[in-house]
PDB file of C-alpha atoms in Angstrom:
ATOM      1  CA  MET A   7       0.072   0.041   0.078  1.00 78.00           C
ATOM      2  CA  LYS A   8       0.995   3.759  -0.698  1.00 87.00           C
ATOM      3  CA  VAL A   9       0.218   6.861   1.174  1.00 87.00           C
ATOM      4  CA  SER A  10      -1.636   7.778  -1.870  1.00 86.00           C
ATOM      5  CA  ASP A  11      -4.188   5.018  -1.086  1.00 84.00           C
ATOM      6  CA  ALA A  12      -5.096   6.808   2.076  1.00 88.00           C
ATOM      7  CA  LYS A  13      -8.621   8.709   1.659  1.00 91.00           C
ATOM      8  CA  ILE A  14     -10.684  11.024   3.524  1.00 95.00           C
ATOM      9  CA  ILE A  15     -14.398   9.730   3.587  1.00 95.00           C
ATOM     10  CA  GLU A  16     -17.257  12.081   4.201  1.00 94.00           C
ATOM     11  CA  ILE A  17     -19.374  10.765   6.994  1.00 95.00           C
ATOM     12  CA  PRO A  18     -23.099  11.569   6.725  1.00 94.00           C
ATOM     13  CA  LYS A  19     -24.057  14.533   8.780  1.00 94.00           C
ATOM     14  CA  ILE A  20     -27.575  15.020   9.907  1.00 95.00           C
ATOM     15  CA  THR A  21     -28.066  18.542  10.654  1.00 95.00           C
ATOM     16  CA  ASP A  22     -30.657  19.444  13.525  1.00 95.00           C
ATOM     17  CA  ARG A  23     -31.204  22.600  15.360  1.00 96.00           C
ATOM     18  CA  ARG A  24     -30.761  20.563  18.612  1.00 96.00           C
ATOM     19  CA  GLY A  25     -27.436  19.296  17.527  1.00 95.00           C
ATOM     20  CA  ASN A  26     -25.797  17.448  14.538  1.00 95.00           C
ATOM     21  CA  LEU A  27     -25.582  13.554  14.386  1.00 95.00           C
ATOM     22  CA  SER A  28     -23.201  11.560  12.254  1.00 95.00           C
ATOM     23  CA  VAL A  29     -23.278   7.720  11.862  1.00 94.00           C
ATOM     24  CA  VAL A  30     -21.072   5.055  10.032  1.00 95.00           C
ATOM     25  CA  GLU A  31     -21.599   1.483   9.515  1.00 93.00           C
ATOM     26  CA  GLU A  32     -19.151  -1.295   8.502  1.00 93.00           C
ATOM     27  CA  PHE A  33     -18.975  -1.987   4.780  1.00 94.00           C
ATOM     28  CA  LYS A  34     -20.772   1.222   4.009  1.00 92.00           C
ATOM     29  CA  GLU A  35     -18.886   4.283   5.324  1.00 92.00           C
ATOM     30  CA  ILE A  36     -16.216   2.144   6.896  1.00 94.00           C
ATOM     31  CA  PRO A  37     -14.709  -0.138   4.209  1.00 94.00           C
ATOM     32  CA  PHE A  38     -14.094  -3.157   6.307  1.00 96.00           C
ATOM     33  CA  LYS A  39     -15.808  -5.116   9.232  1.00 97.00           C
ATOM     34  CA  ILE A  40     -15.108  -3.195  12.541  1.00 97.00           C
ATOM     35  CA  ALA A  41     -13.390  -5.498  15.188  1.00 98.00           C
ATOM     36  CA  ARG A  42     -12.271  -2.928  17.509  1.00 97.00           C
ATOM     37  CA  ALA A  43     -12.779   0.842  18.606  1.00 97.00           C
ATOM     38  CA  TYR A  44     -10.688   2.777  20.732  1.00 97.00           C
ATOM     39  CA  TRP A  45     -10.122   6.604  21.330  1.00 97.00           C
ATOM     40  CA  VAL A  46      -7.209   8.882  22.216  1.00 97.00           C
ATOM     41  CA  TYR A  47      -7.512  11.978  24.279  1.00 97.00           C
ATOM     42  CA  ASP A  48      -5.987  14.295  26.776  1.00 96.00           C
ATOM     43  CA  VAL A  49      -2.749  14.046  24.789  1.00 95.00           C
ATOM     44  CA  PRO A  50      -0.275  16.562  26.306  1.00 92.00           C
ATOM     45  CA  GLY A  51       1.108  19.449  23.980  1.00 85.00           C
ATOM     46  CA  GLY A  52       3.843  18.454  21.819  1.00 89.00           C
ATOM     47  CA  GLU A  53       3.204  14.635  22.360  1.00 91.00           C
ATOM     48  CA  SER A  54       2.884  12.148  19.568  1.00 94.00           C
ATOM     49  CA  ARG A  55       0.831   8.958  19.132  1.00 95.00           C
ATOM     50  CA  GLY A  56       1.111   6.085  16.843  1.00 93.00           C
ATOM     51  CA  GLY A  57       4.649   5.657  15.556  1.00 93.00           C
ATOM     52  CA  HIS A  58       4.079   2.256  14.102  1.00 97.00           C
ATOM     53  CA  ALA A  59       2.739   0.394  11.335  1.00 97.00           C
ATOM     54  CA  HIS A  60       0.408  -2.886  10.934  1.00 97.00           C
ATOM     55  CA  LYS A  61       0.772  -5.970   8.884  1.00 96.00           C
ATOM     56  CA  GLU A  62      -3.005  -6.646   8.733  1.00 96.00           C
ATOM     57  CA  LEU A  63      -4.929  -4.061  10.520  1.00 97.00           C
ATOM     58  CA  LYS A  64      -6.783  -1.322   8.648  1.00 97.00           C
ATOM     59  CA  GLN A  65      -7.914   1.765  10.407  1.00 97.00           C
ATOM     60  CA  PHE A  66     -10.684   4.594  10.066  1.00 97.00           C
ATOM     61  CA  VAL A  67      -9.575   7.576  12.146  1.00 98.00           C
ATOM     62  CA  ILE A  68     -12.036  10.555  13.033  1.00 98.00           C
ATOM     63  CA  ALA A  69     -11.352  13.561  14.957  1.00 98.00           C
ATOM     64  CA  LEU A  70     -14.318  13.558  17.082  1.00 97.00           C
ATOM     65  CA  SER A  71     -13.412  16.785  18.783  1.00 97.00           C
ATOM     66  CA  GLY A  72     -10.754  19.262  17.979  1.00 97.00           C
ATOM     67  CA  SER A  73      -7.845  18.608  15.577  1.00 97.00           C
ATOM     68  CA  PHE A  74      -4.618  16.764  14.889  1.00 98.00           C
ATOM     69  CA  THR A  75      -2.461  15.935  11.944  1.00 98.00           C
ATOM     70  CA  VAL A  76      -1.865  12.199  10.740  1.00 98.00           C
ATOM     71  CA  THR A  77       1.455  11.739   8.972  1.00 98.00           C
ATOM     72  CA  LEU A  78       1.505   8.545   6.703  1.00 97.00           C
ATOM     73  CA  ASP A  79       4.705   6.985   5.268  1.00 97.00           C
ATOM     74  CA  ASP A  80       4.746   4.038   2.960  1.00 95.00           C
ATOM     75  CA  GLY A  81       8.701   3.807   3.082  1.00 93.00           C
ATOM     76  CA  THR A  82       9.030   5.941  -0.015  1.00 93.00           C
ATOM     77  CA  ASP A  83       6.560   8.835   0.297  1.00 94.00           C
ATOM     78  CA  LYS A  84       5.037  10.693   3.194  1.00 96.00           C
ATOM     79  CA  ARG A  85       1.859  12.548   3.419  1.00 96.00           C
ATOM     80  CA  THR A  86       0.396  14.694   6.225  1.00 97.00           C
ATOM     81  CA  ILE A  87      -3.328  15.098   6.686  1.00 97.00           C
ATOM     82  CA  LEU A  88      -5.111  17.504   9.109  1.00 98.00           C
ATOM     83  CA  LEU A  89      -8.204  15.822  10.628  1.00 98.00           C
ATOM     84  CA  ASN A  90     -10.428  18.441  12.206  1.00 98.00           C
ATOM     85  CA  HIS A  91     -14.198  17.650  11.417  1.00 97.00           C
ATOM     86  CA  PRO A  92     -16.248  14.912  13.009  1.00 97.00           C
ATOM     87  CA  TYR A  93     -17.998  14.228   9.798  1.00 97.00           C
ATOM     88  CA  GLN A  94     -14.790  13.068   8.080  1.00 97.00           C
ATOM     89  CA  GLY A  95     -12.624  10.058   8.547  1.00 97.00           C
ATOM     90  CA  LEU A  96      -9.291   8.879   7.302  1.00 97.00           C
ATOM     91  CA  VAL A  97      -9.028   5.329   5.899  1.00 97.00           C
ATOM     92  CA  ILE A  98      -5.387   3.857   6.531  1.00 96.00           C
ATOM     93  CA  GLU A  99      -4.652   0.746   4.867  1.00 95.00           C
ATOM     94  CA  THR A 100      -2.226  -1.921   6.102  1.00 94.00           C
ATOM     95  CA  GLY A 101       1.568  -1.537   5.664  1.00 95.00           C
ATOM     96  CA  ILE A 102       1.528   2.341   6.428  1.00 96.00           C
ATOM     97  CA  TRP A 103       3.666   3.839   9.121  1.00 97.00           C
ATOM     98  CA  ARG A 104       1.413   6.381  10.897  1.00 97.00           C
ATOM     99  CA  THR A 105       2.097   9.149  13.567  1.00 97.00           C
ATOM    100  CA  LEU A 106      -0.528  11.417  15.022  1.00 97.00           C
ATOM    101  CA  ASP A 107       0.776  14.946  16.202  1.00 97.00           C
ATOM    102  CA  ASP A 108      -0.341  18.511  16.783  1.00 96.00           C
ATOM    103  CA  PHE A 109      -3.248  17.629  18.946  1.00 97.00           C
ATOM    104  CA  SER A 110      -5.221  20.588  19.892  1.00 96.00           C
ATOM    105  CA  SER A 111      -6.494  21.170  23.427  1.00 95.00           C
ATOM    106  CA  GLY A 112      -9.597  18.884  23.920  1.00 95.00           C
ATOM    107  CA  ALA A 113      -8.860  16.744  20.934  1.00 97.00           C
ATOM    108  CA  VAL A 114     -10.478  13.426  20.731  1.00 98.00           C
ATOM    109  CA  CYS A 115      -9.283  10.893  18.175  1.00 98.00           C
ATOM    110  CA  LEU A 116     -11.527   7.841  17.611  1.00 98.00           C
ATOM    111  CA  VAL A 117     -10.204   4.844  15.699  1.00 98.00           C
ATOM    112  CA  LEU A 118     -12.270   2.022  14.254  1.00 98.00           C
ATOM    113  CA  ALA A 119      -9.933  -1.018  13.517  1.00 98.00           C
ATOM    114  CA  SER A 120     -10.490  -4.146  11.346  1.00 98.00           C
ATOM    115  CA  GLU A 121      -8.745  -6.518  13.845  1.00 97.00           C
ATOM    116  CA  VAL A 122      -8.737  -7.108  17.347  1.00 97.00           C
ATOM    117  CA  TYR A 123      -5.470  -6.300  19.240  1.00 96.00           C
ATOM    118  CA  LYS A 124      -2.589  -8.602  18.260  1.00 96.00           C
ATOM    119  CA  GLU A 125       0.913  -7.707  19.419  1.00 96.00           C
ATOM    120  CA  GLU A 126       2.287  -9.457  16.464  1.00 97.00           C
ATOM    121  CA  ASP A 127       0.471  -7.337  14.000  1.00 97.00           C
ATOM    122  CA  TYR A 128       2.414  -4.220  15.121  1.00 97.00           C
ATOM    123  CA  ILE A 129       5.900  -2.924  13.799  1.00 97.00           C
ATOM    124  CA  TYR A 130       7.158  -0.301  16.184  1.00 97.00           C
ATOM    125  CA  ASP A 131      10.707  -0.061  14.798  1.00 96.00           C
ATOM    126  CA  TYR A 132      10.970   2.169  11.699  1.00 96.00           C
ATOM    127  CA  GLU A 133      14.147   0.268  10.215  1.00 95.00           C
ATOM    128  CA  GLU A 134      12.007  -3.107  10.760  1.00 95.00           C
ATOM    129  CA  PHE A 135       9.110  -1.304   8.873  1.00 95.00           C
ATOM    130  CA  LEU A 136      11.454  -0.378   5.910  1.00 94.00           C
ATOM    131  CA  LYS A 137      12.723  -4.143   5.876  1.00 93.00           C
ATOM    132  CA  TYR A 138       9.271  -5.254   5.997  1.00 93.00           C
ATOM    133  CA  LYS A 139       8.131  -2.853   2.899  1.00 89.00           C
ATOM    134  CA  LYS A 140      11.173  -4.295   0.879  1.00 83.00           C
ATOM    135  CA  CYS A 141      10.158  -7.919   1.535  1.00 79.00           C
ATOM    136  CA  LEU A 142       6.597  -7.146   0.049  1.00 68.00           C
ATOM    137  CA  LYS A 143       7.978  -5.822  -3.176  1.00 60.00           C
TER     138      LYS A 143
END
């Protein structure tokens, strides 16, 4: 996979004077079966999250509140995407190194994942990631 494969998907937004509502469903807005959901919040200023890649897992990342940047790296190219709308999500395919940075105060990052947590699916070392990518070619 390449960073160019990452795409922003518009999530349906139902506007109501009482407050807006958005909803996602697997295989509709989310292009995979959802096996796990988690969220990141209260990230101190200057801190990063992520800093790894996955061999199998795909992710759909949403800024539920506030904003943050997602930097994607496929071993050749890099791409940085600002997430700052709760009605948009970013699809991250397998084999992409990702880092989340620049969290605004009060930012909440929701991640919908295609797999349950499996330690062996993670690549935490960037040099190992580059070796893994070369093996796939």
